[in-house]
Amino acid sequence: MASEVYMHGQVLGTHSFLLKGEFLRPDEYSELKAKYFLPGGETGTAATVLASLGVSVKIDGTHIGTEVAPLLKDFYKDKSVDLSSLFFDPDYEGLMDYVVIAGLVRSPMGVFQSLYEPGAKRRWSMPKESDVIECKVAAIDPFFLEATEAVTELCIKHKKPYVTIDCRHDSRLHQHAAINVVSKECTGSDAYKGKSLDEIYALLVENTDGLVIITSGEKDMIYGRKGQSPKRMKPFSVEVKSTLGAGDTFKAGCVYGLLKGFSDDQIVRFASACSAIAISRFPLPLNPPTMEEVQKLLNM
């Protein structure tokens, strides 16, 4: 049975450590409140959220290995997430990261840069055309070079609308996206040094017919399309337990809205509500937003 959503990108195992008190200080002891090893990555987390919202998802991207594959298979065995396109490498433990969290502050660590070093073995899969053909909408992480380009071209070829994240205005991935969600990681990069958010917004919308959403943590989001003045929305206010997965959950909300034919305003509000619920709990993969919770927050 075909999945409604196809996602290509980062799928990994996340070791998360929630501190009891303030964030780490050099040479000082810190007490752990909780620790977990759960599915993560932009695609992994978004897939978990979409499944909780009742959507069927097929994921591909990062190669999985001896440590990550058992984790994913056990976690998703009773969820509407299809892992069959993921490539298992028996000589690789799988991509993992380590995240220390204290409320609004978190510090992720990993070996992502080593994936792109000269001579490094490619640790991601090329997309299968059948996966794109069978889906209704897609989501593409912008991390995998020729594989990312291939997914983009397949979506264009088969007229599949897609959501992406943190893509520059001059990228093909941005130019053909139905939605590009741009965070501080992108707006704060050297490419936009010295430019205001309004100037960055203008560059982004001028180079796509899709919806552009610029998020800024707890500050107002800016969103809109070519020919429109930027709209602004304040994120929902909740008590923050952990910001881990907030952006990935926002992306999942955008994918859901695109799948269901929401208006731009509805997409942004829905995605913001999903993200607000995500940051109010820890760990997110064990407590993803439900549709009942999202609707309750939207109706407040």
PDB file of C-alpha atoms in Angstrom:
ATOM      1  CA  MET A   1       0.000   0.000   0.000  1.00  0.00           C
ATOM      2  CA  ALA A   2       1.416   3.397  -1.033  1.00  0.00           C
ATOM      3  CA  SER A   3       2.245   5.958   1.644  1.00  0.00           C
ATOM      4  CA  GLU A   4       0.687   9.416   1.561  1.00  0.00           C
ATOM      5  CA  VAL A   5       4.002  11.160   2.272  1.00  0.00           C
ATOM      6  CA  TYR A   6       7.516  10.384   1.053  1.00  0.00           C
ATOM      7  CA  MET A   7      10.415  11.875   3.015  1.00  0.00           C
ATOM      8  CA  HIS A   8      14.107  11.845   2.084  1.00  0.00           C
ATOM      9  CA  GLY A   9      16.712  13.063   4.540  1.00  0.00           C
ATOM     10  CA  GLN A  10      18.327  12.568   7.923  1.00  0.00           C
ATOM     11  CA  VAL A  11      17.237   9.471   9.811  1.00  0.00           C
ATOM     12  CA  LEU A  12      19.373   8.666  12.836  1.00  0.00           C
ATOM     13  CA  GLY A  13      19.532   7.607  16.447  1.00  0.00           C
ATOM     14  CA  THR A  14      19.569  10.439  18.980  1.00  0.00           C
ATOM     15  CA  HIS A  15      21.078  10.107  22.452  1.00  0.00           C
ATOM     16  CA  SER A  16      19.401  12.887  24.437  1.00  0.00           C
ATOM     17  CA  PHE A  17      20.336  14.028  27.947  1.00  0.00           C
ATOM     18  CA  LEU A  18      18.002  16.302  29.899  1.00  0.00           C
ATOM     19  CA  LEU A  19      19.695  18.169  32.748  1.00  0.00           C
ATOM     20  CA  LYS A  20      18.065  18.840  36.107  1.00  0.00           C
ATOM     21  CA  GLY A  21      19.454  22.334  36.444  1.00  0.00           C
ATOM     22  CA  GLU A  22      21.145  24.937  34.294  1.00  0.00           C
ATOM     23  CA  PHE A  23      23.130  24.183  31.181  1.00  0.00           C
ATOM     24  CA  LEU A  24      26.642  22.739  31.355  1.00  0.00           C
ATOM     25  CA  ARG A  25      29.417  24.858  32.817  1.00  0.00           C
ATOM     26  CA  PRO A  26      33.134  24.102  32.369  1.00  0.00           C
ATOM     27  CA  ASP A  27      34.609  21.921  35.122  1.00  0.00           C
ATOM     28  CA  GLU A  28      31.283  21.738  37.005  1.00  0.00           C
ATOM     29  CA  TYR A  29      29.194  18.636  37.707  1.00  0.00           C
ATOM     30  CA  SER A  30      25.704  18.418  36.174  1.00  0.00           C
ATOM     31  CA  GLU A  31      22.944  16.034  37.238  1.00  0.00           C
ATOM     32  CA  LEU A  32      20.880  14.227  34.589  1.00  0.00           C
ATOM     33  CA  LYS A  33      17.105  14.242  34.912  1.00  0.00           C
ATOM     34  CA  ALA A  34      16.553  11.788  32.042  1.00  0.00           C
ATOM     35  CA  LYS A  35      18.339  10.191  29.108  1.00  0.00           C
ATOM     36  CA  TYR A  36      17.068   8.346  26.031  1.00  0.00           C
ATOM     37  CA  PHE A  37      18.136   6.715  22.765  1.00  0.00           C
ATOM     38  CA  LEU A  38      15.370   7.292  20.230  1.00  0.00           C
ATOM     39  CA  PRO A  39      14.850   7.941  16.498  1.00  0.00           C
ATOM     40  CA  GLY A  40      15.853  11.442  15.443  1.00  0.00           C
ATOM     41  CA  GLY A  41      17.016  13.564  12.563  1.00  0.00           C
ATOM     42  CA  GLU A  42      14.916  16.005  10.566  1.00  0.00           C
ATOM     43  CA  THR A  43      13.191  13.241   8.622  1.00  0.00           C
ATOM     44  CA  GLY A  44      13.017  10.724  11.462  1.00  0.00           C
ATOM     45  CA  THR A  45      11.396  13.145  13.895  1.00  0.00           C
ATOM     46  CA  ALA A  46       8.973  14.562  11.314  1.00  0.00           C
ATOM     47  CA  ALA A  47       7.909  11.028  10.355  1.00  0.00           C
ATOM     48  CA  THR A  48       7.151  10.230  14.008  1.00  0.00           C
ATOM     49  CA  VAL A  49       4.980  13.346  14.306  1.00  0.00           C
ATOM     50  CA  LEU A  50       3.130  12.695  11.044  1.00  0.00           C
ATOM     51  CA  ALA A  51       2.381   9.133  12.097  1.00  0.00           C
ATOM     52  CA  SER A  52       0.922  10.473  15.348  1.00  0.00           C
ATOM     53  CA  LEU A  53      -1.310  12.755  13.274  1.00  0.00           C
ATOM     54  CA  GLY A  54      -2.632   9.770  11.323  1.00  0.00           C
ATOM     55  CA  VAL A  55      -0.530  10.055   8.164  1.00  0.00           C
ATOM     56  CA  SER A  56       1.229   7.148   6.425  1.00  0.00           C
ATOM     57  CA  VAL A  57       4.881   7.918   5.641  1.00  0.00           C
ATOM     58  CA  LYS A  58       7.730   6.264   3.754  1.00  0.00           C
ATOM     59  CA  ILE A  59      11.232   7.426   4.688  1.00  0.00           C
ATOM     60  CA  ASP A  60      14.596   7.162   2.954  1.00  0.00           C
ATOM     61  CA  GLY A  61      17.943   8.903   3.132  1.00  0.00           C
ATOM     62  CA  THR A  62      20.598   8.083   5.686  1.00  0.00           C
ATOM     63  CA  HIS A  63      22.016   4.559   5.647  1.00  0.00           C
ATOM     64  CA  ILE A  64      21.148   2.645   8.799  1.00  0.00           C
ATOM     65  CA  GLY A  65      23.448   0.158  10.528  1.00  0.00           C
ATOM     66  CA  THR A  66      23.932  -2.192  13.420  1.00  0.00           C
ATOM     67  CA  GLU A  67      23.023   0.290  16.195  1.00  0.00           C
ATOM     68  CA  VAL A  68      20.359   2.395  14.508  1.00  0.00           C
ATOM     69  CA  ALA A  69      18.469  -0.233  12.486  1.00  0.00           C
ATOM     70  CA  PRO A  70      17.224  -2.264  15.508  1.00  0.00           C
ATOM     71  CA  LEU A  71      16.159   0.954  17.214  1.00  0.00           C
ATOM     72  CA  LEU A  72      14.119   2.110  14.203  1.00  0.00           C
ATOM     73  CA  LYS A  73      12.537  -1.272  13.509  1.00  0.00           C
ATOM     74  CA  ASP A  74      11.394  -1.674  17.102  1.00  0.00           C
ATOM     75  CA  PHE A  75      10.182   1.904  17.474  1.00  0.00           C
ATOM     76  CA  TYR A  76       8.175   2.022  14.224  1.00  0.00           C
ATOM     77  CA  LYS A  77       6.807  -1.546  14.283  1.00  0.00           C
ATOM     78  CA  ASP A  78       3.346  -0.356  15.365  1.00  0.00           C
ATOM     79  CA  LYS A  79       3.381   3.001  13.529  1.00  0.00           C
ATOM     80  CA  SER A  80       2.449   4.076   9.995  1.00  0.00           C
ATOM     81  CA  VAL A  81       6.076   4.638   8.967  1.00  0.00           C
ATOM     82  CA  ASP A  82       7.482   2.454   6.172  1.00  0.00           C
ATOM     83  CA  LEU A  83      11.224   1.748   6.549  1.00  0.00           C
ATOM     84  CA  SER A  84      11.549  -0.559   3.537  1.00  0.00           C
ATOM     85  CA  SER A  85      13.478   1.921   1.371  1.00  0.00           C
ATOM     86  CA  LEU A  86      16.199   2.509   3.978  1.00  0.00           C
ATOM     87  CA  PHE A  87      19.537   0.843   3.173  1.00  0.00           C
ATOM     88  CA  PHE A  88      21.054  -1.343   5.878  1.00  0.00           C
ATOM     89  CA  ASP A  89      24.862  -1.433   6.004  1.00  0.00           C
ATOM     90  CA  PRO A  90      26.138  -4.300   8.206  1.00  0.00           C
ATOM     91  CA  ASP A  91      29.570  -2.660   8.407  1.00  0.00           C
ATOM     92  CA  TYR A  92      28.223   0.626   9.801  1.00  0.00           C
ATOM     93  CA  GLU A  93      26.690   1.368  13.187  1.00  0.00           C
ATOM     94  CA  GLY A  94      24.458   4.069  11.714  1.00  0.00           C
ATOM     95  CA  LEU A  95      24.436   7.824  12.141  1.00  0.00           C
ATOM     96  CA  MET A  96      23.914   9.023  15.706  1.00  0.00           C
ATOM     97  CA  ASP A  97      24.007  12.324  17.533  1.00  0.00           C
ATOM     98  CA  TYR A  98      24.211  13.363  21.175  1.00  0.00           C
ATOM     99  CA  VAL A  99      22.191  16.260  22.555  1.00  0.00           C
ATOM    100  CA  VAL A 100      22.451  17.916  25.984  1.00  0.00           C
ATOM    101  CA  ILE A 101      19.306  19.870  26.891  1.00  0.00           C
ATOM    102  CA  ALA A 102      18.313  22.399  29.542  1.00  0.00           C
ATOM    103  CA  GLY A 103      15.024  24.138  28.751  1.00  0.00           C
ATOM    104  CA  LEU A 104      15.483  26.630  25.911  1.00  0.00           C
ATOM    105  CA  VAL A 105      19.146  25.716  25.525  1.00  0.00           C
ATOM    106  CA  ARG A 106      20.534  22.621  23.849  1.00  0.00           C
ATOM    107  CA  SER A 107      23.865  21.562  22.414  1.00  0.00           C
ATOM    108  CA  PRO A 108      23.912  18.865  19.696  1.00  0.00           C
ATOM    109  CA  MET A 109      27.075  16.919  18.946  1.00  0.00           C
ATOM    110  CA  GLY A 110      27.897  14.393  16.253  1.00  0.00           C
ATOM    111  CA  VAL A 111      30.073  13.471  13.290  1.00  0.00           C
ATOM    112  CA  PHE A 112      28.018  14.985  10.473  1.00  0.00           C
ATOM    113  CA  GLN A 113      30.918  16.878   8.912  1.00  0.00           C
ATOM    114  CA  SER A 114      32.843  13.633   8.491  1.00  0.00           C
ATOM    115  CA  LEU A 115      30.189  12.503   5.998  1.00  0.00           C
ATOM    116  CA  TYR A 116      31.459  15.112   3.546  1.00  0.00           C
ATOM    117  CA  GLU A 117      35.213  14.750   3.968  1.00  0.00           C
ATOM    118  CA  PRO A 118      37.247  13.877   0.843  1.00  0.00           C
ATOM    119  CA  GLY A 119      37.232  10.129   0.346  1.00  0.00           C
ATOM    120  CA  ALA A 120      34.429   9.498   2.855  1.00  0.00           C
ATOM    121  CA  LYS A 121      32.043   6.666   2.013  1.00  0.00           C
ATOM    122  CA  ARG A 122      28.626   7.897   0.943  1.00  0.00           C
ATOM    123  CA  ARG A 123      26.230   7.218   3.800  1.00  0.00           C
ATOM    124  CA  TRP A 124      22.944   8.041   2.082  1.00  0.00           C
ATOM    125  CA  SER A 125      20.735   6.512  -0.591  1.00  0.00           C
ATOM    126  CA  MET A 126      19.626   7.720  -3.984  1.00  0.00           C
ATOM    127  CA  PRO A 127      15.825   7.985  -4.174  1.00  0.00           C
ATOM    128  CA  LYS A 128      13.649   5.334  -5.787  1.00  0.00           C
ATOM    129  CA  GLU A 129      11.416   6.833  -8.464  1.00  0.00           C
ATOM    130  CA  SER A 130       8.547   4.549  -7.477  1.00  0.00           C
ATOM    131  CA  ASP A 131       8.501   6.055  -3.970  1.00  0.00           C
ATOM    132  CA  VAL A 132       7.984   9.527  -5.409  1.00  0.00           C
ATOM    133  CA  ILE A 133       5.376   8.356  -7.915  1.00  0.00           C
ATOM    134  CA  GLU A 134       3.310   6.646  -5.212  1.00  0.00           C
ATOM    135  CA  CYS A 135       3.199   9.535  -2.708  1.00  0.00           C
ATOM    136  CA  LYS A 136       0.842  12.510  -2.616  1.00  0.00           C
ATOM    137  CA  VAL A 137       3.333  15.009  -1.174  1.00  0.00           C
ATOM    138  CA  ALA A 138       7.021  14.838  -0.281  1.00  0.00           C
ATOM    139  CA  ALA A 139       9.534  16.366   2.099  1.00  0.00           C
ATOM    140  CA  ILE A 140      13.189  16.813   1.173  1.00  0.00           C
ATOM    141  CA  ASP A 141      16.075  17.601   3.529  1.00  0.00           C
ATOM    142  CA  PRO A 142      18.788  19.622   1.733  1.00  0.00           C
ATOM    143  CA  PHE A 143      21.776  17.619   2.970  1.00  0.00           C
ATOM    144  CA  PHE A 144      22.590  14.870   0.500  1.00  0.00           C
ATOM    145  CA  LEU A 145      24.065  16.548  -2.577  1.00  0.00           C
ATOM    146  CA  GLU A 146      23.329  14.467  -5.699  1.00  0.00           C
ATOM    147  CA  ALA A 147      20.636  12.450  -3.895  1.00  0.00           C
ATOM    148  CA  THR A 148      18.829  15.642  -2.846  1.00  0.00           C
ATOM    149  CA  GLU A 149      19.020  16.920  -6.420  1.00  0.00           C
ATOM    150  CA  ALA A 150      17.615  13.628  -7.687  1.00  0.00           C
ATOM    151  CA  VAL A 151      14.623  13.735  -5.311  1.00  0.00           C
ATOM    152  CA  THR A 152      13.957  17.318  -6.355  1.00  0.00           C
ATOM    153  CA  GLU A 153      13.995  16.432 -10.057  1.00  0.00           C
ATOM    154  CA  LEU A 154      11.713  13.437  -9.491  1.00  0.00           C
ATOM    155  CA  CYS A 155       9.203  15.601  -7.606  1.00  0.00           C
ATOM    156  CA  ILE A 156       9.260  18.156 -10.420  1.00  0.00           C
ATOM    157  CA  LYS A 157       8.924  15.435 -13.071  1.00  0.00           C
ATOM    158  CA  HIS A 158       5.960  13.779 -11.376  1.00  0.00           C
ATOM    159  CA  LYS A 159       4.374  17.025 -10.149  1.00  0.00           C
ATOM    160  CA  LYS A 160       4.628  16.130  -6.473  1.00  0.00           C
ATOM    161  CA  PRO A 161       4.559  19.186  -4.170  1.00  0.00           C
ATOM    162  CA  TYR A 162       7.212  19.120  -1.485  1.00  0.00           C
ATOM    163  CA  VAL A 163       8.289  20.806   1.743  1.00  0.00           C
ATOM    164  CA  THR A 164      11.927  21.627   2.385  1.00  0.00           C
ATOM    165  CA  ILE A 165      13.933  23.457   5.022  1.00  0.00           C
ATOM    166  CA  ASP A 166      16.715  26.046   5.227  1.00  0.00           C
ATOM    167  CA  CYS A 167      17.266  26.388   1.477  1.00  0.00           C
ATOM    168  CA  ARG A 168      18.858  29.513   0.054  1.00  0.00           C
ATOM    169  CA  HIS A 169      16.934  31.682  -2.383  1.00  0.00           C
ATOM    170  CA  ASP A 170      19.208  30.729  -5.295  1.00  0.00           C
ATOM    171  CA  SER A 171      18.859  26.947  -4.896  1.00  0.00           C
ATOM    172  CA  ARG A 172      16.754  24.802  -7.229  1.00  0.00           C
ATOM    173  CA  LEU A 173      15.317  23.020  -4.191  1.00  0.00           C
ATOM    174  CA  HIS A 174      13.921  26.321  -2.930  1.00  0.00           C
ATOM    175  CA  GLN A 175      12.758  27.562  -6.308  1.00  0.00           C
ATOM    176  CA  HIS A 176      10.451  24.580  -6.899  1.00  0.00           C
ATOM    177  CA  ALA A 177       9.314  23.966  -3.306  1.00  0.00           C
ATOM    178  CA  ALA A 178       5.682  24.208  -2.285  1.00  0.00           C
ATOM    179  CA  ILE A 179       6.941  25.314   1.146  1.00  0.00           C
ATOM    180  CA  ASN A 180      10.407  26.288   2.383  1.00  0.00           C
ATOM    181  CA  VAL A 181      10.729  26.650   6.166  1.00  0.00           C
ATOM    182  CA  VAL A 182      13.755  28.815   6.923  1.00  0.00           C
ATOM    183  CA  SER A 183      15.226  28.953  10.430  1.00  0.00           C
ATOM    184  CA  LYS A 184      17.903  31.041  12.125  1.00  0.00           C
ATOM    185  CA  GLU A 185      20.443  28.468  10.972  1.00  0.00           C
ATOM    186  CA  CYS A 186      19.904  29.698   7.411  1.00  0.00           C
ATOM    187  CA  THR A 187      19.097  33.382   7.951  1.00  0.00           C
ATOM    188  CA  GLY A 188      22.156  33.697  10.188  1.00  0.00           C
ATOM    189  CA  SER A 189      24.519  32.149   7.640  1.00  0.00           C
ATOM    190  CA  ASP A 190      27.218  34.030   5.743  1.00  0.00           C
ATOM    191  CA  ALA A 191      24.986  34.076   2.658  1.00  0.00           C
ATOM    192  CA  TYR A 192      22.699  36.623   4.364  1.00  0.00           C
ATOM    193  CA  LYS A 193      25.226  38.464   6.489  1.00  0.00           C
ATOM    194  CA  GLY A 194      24.171  42.086   7.074  1.00  0.00           C
ATOM    195  CA  LYS A 195      20.633  41.541   5.741  1.00  0.00           C
ATOM    196  CA  SER A 196      17.459  42.020   7.776  1.00  0.00           C
ATOM    197  CA  LEU A 197      14.785  39.328   7.928  1.00  0.00           C
ATOM    198  CA  ASP A 198      12.572  41.472   5.687  1.00  0.00           C
ATOM    199  CA  GLU A 199      15.350  41.654   3.105  1.00  0.00           C
ATOM    200  CA  ILE A 200      15.922  37.901   3.301  1.00  0.00           C
ATOM    201  CA  TYR A 201      12.173  37.330   2.967  1.00  0.00           C
ATOM    202  CA  ALA A 202      12.106  39.489  -0.166  1.00  0.00           C
ATOM    203  CA  LEU A 203      14.931  37.486  -1.738  1.00  0.00           C
ATOM    204  CA  LEU A 204      13.262  34.186  -0.917  1.00  0.00           C
ATOM    205  CA  VAL A 205       9.764  34.982  -2.173  1.00  0.00           C
ATOM    206  CA  GLU A 206      11.082  36.569  -5.351  1.00  0.00           C
ATOM    207  CA  ASN A 207      12.703  33.268  -6.340  1.00  0.00           C
ATOM    208  CA  THR A 208       9.803  30.839  -5.847  1.00  0.00           C
ATOM    209  CA  ASP A 209       6.063  30.520  -6.372  1.00  0.00           C
ATOM    210  CA  GLY A 210       5.852  28.570  -3.119  1.00  0.00           C
ATOM    211  CA  LEU A 211       5.161  29.583   0.462  1.00  0.00           C
ATOM    212  CA  VAL A 212       8.126  30.939   2.438  1.00  0.00           C
ATOM    213  CA  ILE A 213       8.099  30.732   6.242  1.00  0.00           C
ATOM    214  CA  ILE A 214      10.896  32.283   8.305  1.00  0.00           C
ATOM    215  CA  THR A 215      10.952  31.091  11.913  1.00  0.00           C
ATOM    216  CA  SER A 216      12.852  32.787  14.741  1.00  0.00           C
ATOM    217  CA  GLY A 217      12.326  30.674  17.833  1.00  0.00           C
ATOM    218  CA  GLU A 218      10.053  32.478  20.251  1.00  0.00           C
ATOM    219  CA  LYS A 219       9.921  35.595  18.042  1.00  0.00           C
ATOM    220  CA  ASP A 220       7.311  36.288  15.358  1.00  0.00           C
ATOM    221  CA  MET A 221       7.328  34.148  12.230  1.00  0.00           C
ATOM    222  CA  ILE A 222       7.361  35.882   8.848  1.00  0.00           C
ATOM    223  CA  TYR A 223       5.595  34.198   5.949  1.00  0.00           C
ATOM    224  CA  GLY A 224       4.024  34.762   2.554  1.00  0.00           C
ATOM    225  CA  ARG A 225       4.467  34.500  -1.195  1.00  0.00           C
ATOM    226  CA  LYS A 226       5.757  36.457  -4.163  1.00  0.00           C
ATOM    227  CA  GLY A 227       3.899  39.737  -4.575  1.00  0.00           C
ATOM    228  CA  GLN A 228       2.678  39.737  -0.972  1.00  0.00           C
ATOM    229  CA  SER A 229       3.717  41.881   1.940  1.00  0.00           C
ATOM    230  CA  PRO A 230       5.139  39.664   4.667  1.00  0.00           C
ATOM    231  CA  LYS A 231       2.645  38.376   7.222  1.00  0.00           C
ATOM    232  CA  ARG A 232       3.616  37.850  10.849  1.00  0.00           C
ATOM    233  CA  MET A 233       2.449  35.415  13.483  1.00  0.00           C
ATOM    234  CA  LYS A 234       3.477  35.065  17.101  1.00  0.00           C
ATOM    235  CA  PRO A 235       4.216  31.459  18.144  1.00  0.00           C
ATOM    236  CA  PHE A 236       1.917  29.835  20.696  1.00  0.00           C
ATOM    237  CA  SER A 237       3.033  30.381  24.271  1.00  0.00           C
ATOM    238  CA  VAL A 238       3.730  27.218  26.283  1.00  0.00           C
ATOM    239  CA  GLU A 239       5.978  26.114  29.118  1.00  0.00           C
ATOM    240  CA  VAL A 240       9.168  24.867  27.488  1.00  0.00           C
ATOM    241  CA  LYS A 241      10.650  21.541  28.593  1.00  0.00           C
ATOM    242  CA  SER A 242      12.894  20.928  25.586  1.00  0.00           C
ATOM    243  CA  THR A 243      13.351  22.545  22.182  1.00  0.00           C
ATOM    244  CA  LEU A 244      14.746  19.339  20.660  1.00  0.00           C
ATOM    245  CA  GLY A 245      12.694  18.509  17.563  1.00  0.00           C
ATOM    246  CA  ALA A 246      10.772  21.795  17.477  1.00  0.00           C
ATOM    247  CA  GLY A 247      11.804  22.656  13.925  1.00  0.00           C
ATOM    248  CA  ASP A 248      11.284  19.100  12.679  1.00  0.00           C
ATOM    249  CA  THR A 249       7.794  19.109  14.172  1.00  0.00           C
ATOM    250  CA  PHE A 250       7.042  22.447  12.503  1.00  0.00           C
ATOM    251  CA  LYS A 251       8.094  20.883   9.192  1.00  0.00           C
ATOM    252  CA  ALA A 252       5.795  17.933   9.861  1.00  0.00           C
ATOM    253  CA  GLY A 253       2.924  20.349  10.465  1.00  0.00           C
ATOM    254  CA  CYS A 254       3.626  22.015   7.116  1.00  0.00           C
ATOM    255  CA  VAL A 255       3.653  18.633   5.364  1.00  0.00           C
ATOM    256  CA  TYR A 256       0.306  17.794   6.966  1.00  0.00           C
ATOM    257  CA  GLY A 257      -1.182  21.118   5.910  1.00  0.00           C
ATOM    258  CA  LEU A 258       0.090  20.690   2.345  1.00  0.00           C
ATOM    259  CA  LEU A 259      -1.345  17.163   2.206  1.00  0.00           C
ATOM    260  CA  LYS A 260      -4.745  18.333   3.446  1.00  0.00           C
ATOM    261  CA  GLY A 261      -4.948  21.429   1.228  1.00  0.00           C
ATOM    262  CA  PHE A 262      -4.806  24.028   4.011  1.00  0.00           C
ATOM    263  CA  SER A 263      -4.527  27.729   3.235  1.00  0.00           C
ATOM    264  CA  ASP A 264      -1.214  29.466   3.966  1.00  0.00           C
ATOM    265  CA  ASP A 265      -2.537  30.950   7.198  1.00  0.00           C
ATOM    266  CA  GLN A 266      -3.885  27.574   8.296  1.00  0.00           C
ATOM    267  CA  ILE A 267      -0.583  25.856   7.514  1.00  0.00           C
ATOM    268  CA  VAL A 268       1.441  28.290   9.610  1.00  0.00           C
ATOM    269  CA  ARG A 269      -0.960  28.159  12.560  1.00  0.00           C
ATOM    270  CA  PHE A 270      -1.200  24.367  12.441  1.00  0.00           C
ATOM    271  CA  ALA A 271       2.569  23.900  12.194  1.00  0.00           C
ATOM    272  CA  SER A 272       3.123  26.393  15.007  1.00  0.00           C
ATOM    273  CA  ALA A 273       0.643  24.561  17.239  1.00  0.00           C
ATOM    274  CA  CYS A 274       2.379  21.238  16.548  1.00  0.00           C
ATOM    275  CA  SER A 275       5.759  22.764  17.398  1.00  0.00           C
ATOM    276  CA  ALA A 276       4.433  24.381  20.583  1.00  0.00           C
ATOM    277  CA  ILE A 277       3.150  21.045  21.847  1.00  0.00           C
ATOM    278  CA  ALA A 278       6.493  19.429  20.958  1.00  0.00           C
ATOM    279  CA  ILE A 279       8.533  21.816  23.095  1.00  0.00           C
ATOM    280  CA  SER A 280       6.207  21.380  26.073  1.00  0.00           C
ATOM    281  CA  ARG A 281       7.336  17.776  26.605  1.00  0.00           C
ATOM    282  CA  PHE A 282      10.334  15.448  26.664  1.00  0.00           C
ATOM    283  CA  PRO A 283      11.182  13.163  25.002  1.00  0.00           C
ATOM    284  CA  LEU A 284       9.274  14.123  21.873  1.00  0.00           C
ATOM    285  CA  PRO A 285       9.386  10.735  20.053  1.00  0.00           C
ATOM    286  CA  LEU A 286       7.580   9.085  22.976  1.00  0.00           C
ATOM    287  CA  ASN A 287       5.091  11.969  23.290  1.00  0.00           C
ATOM    288  CA  PRO A 288       4.422  13.390  19.791  1.00  0.00           C
ATOM    289  CA  PRO A 289       1.555  15.829  19.278  1.00  0.00           C
ATOM    290  CA  THR A 290      -1.831  14.224  18.645  1.00  0.00           C
ATOM    291  CA  MET A 291      -4.547  15.727  16.466  1.00  0.00           C
ATOM    292  CA  GLU A 292      -6.774  16.201  19.516  1.00  0.00           C
ATOM    293  CA  GLU A 293      -4.037  18.203  21.271  1.00  0.00           C
ATOM    294  CA  VAL A 294      -3.320  20.336  18.208  1.00  0.00           C
ATOM    295  CA  GLN A 295      -6.992  21.173  17.673  1.00  0.00           C
ATOM    296  CA  LYS A 296      -7.397  22.048  21.353  1.00  0.00           C
ATOM    297  CA  LEU A 297      -4.508  24.511  21.176  1.00  0.00           C
ATOM    298  CA  LEU A 298      -5.783  26.001  17.906  1.00  0.00           C
ATOM    299  CA  ASN A 299      -9.195  26.574  19.482  1.00  0.00           C
ATOM    300  CA  MET A 300      -7.862  28.334  22.607  1.00  0.00           C
TER     301      MET A 300
END
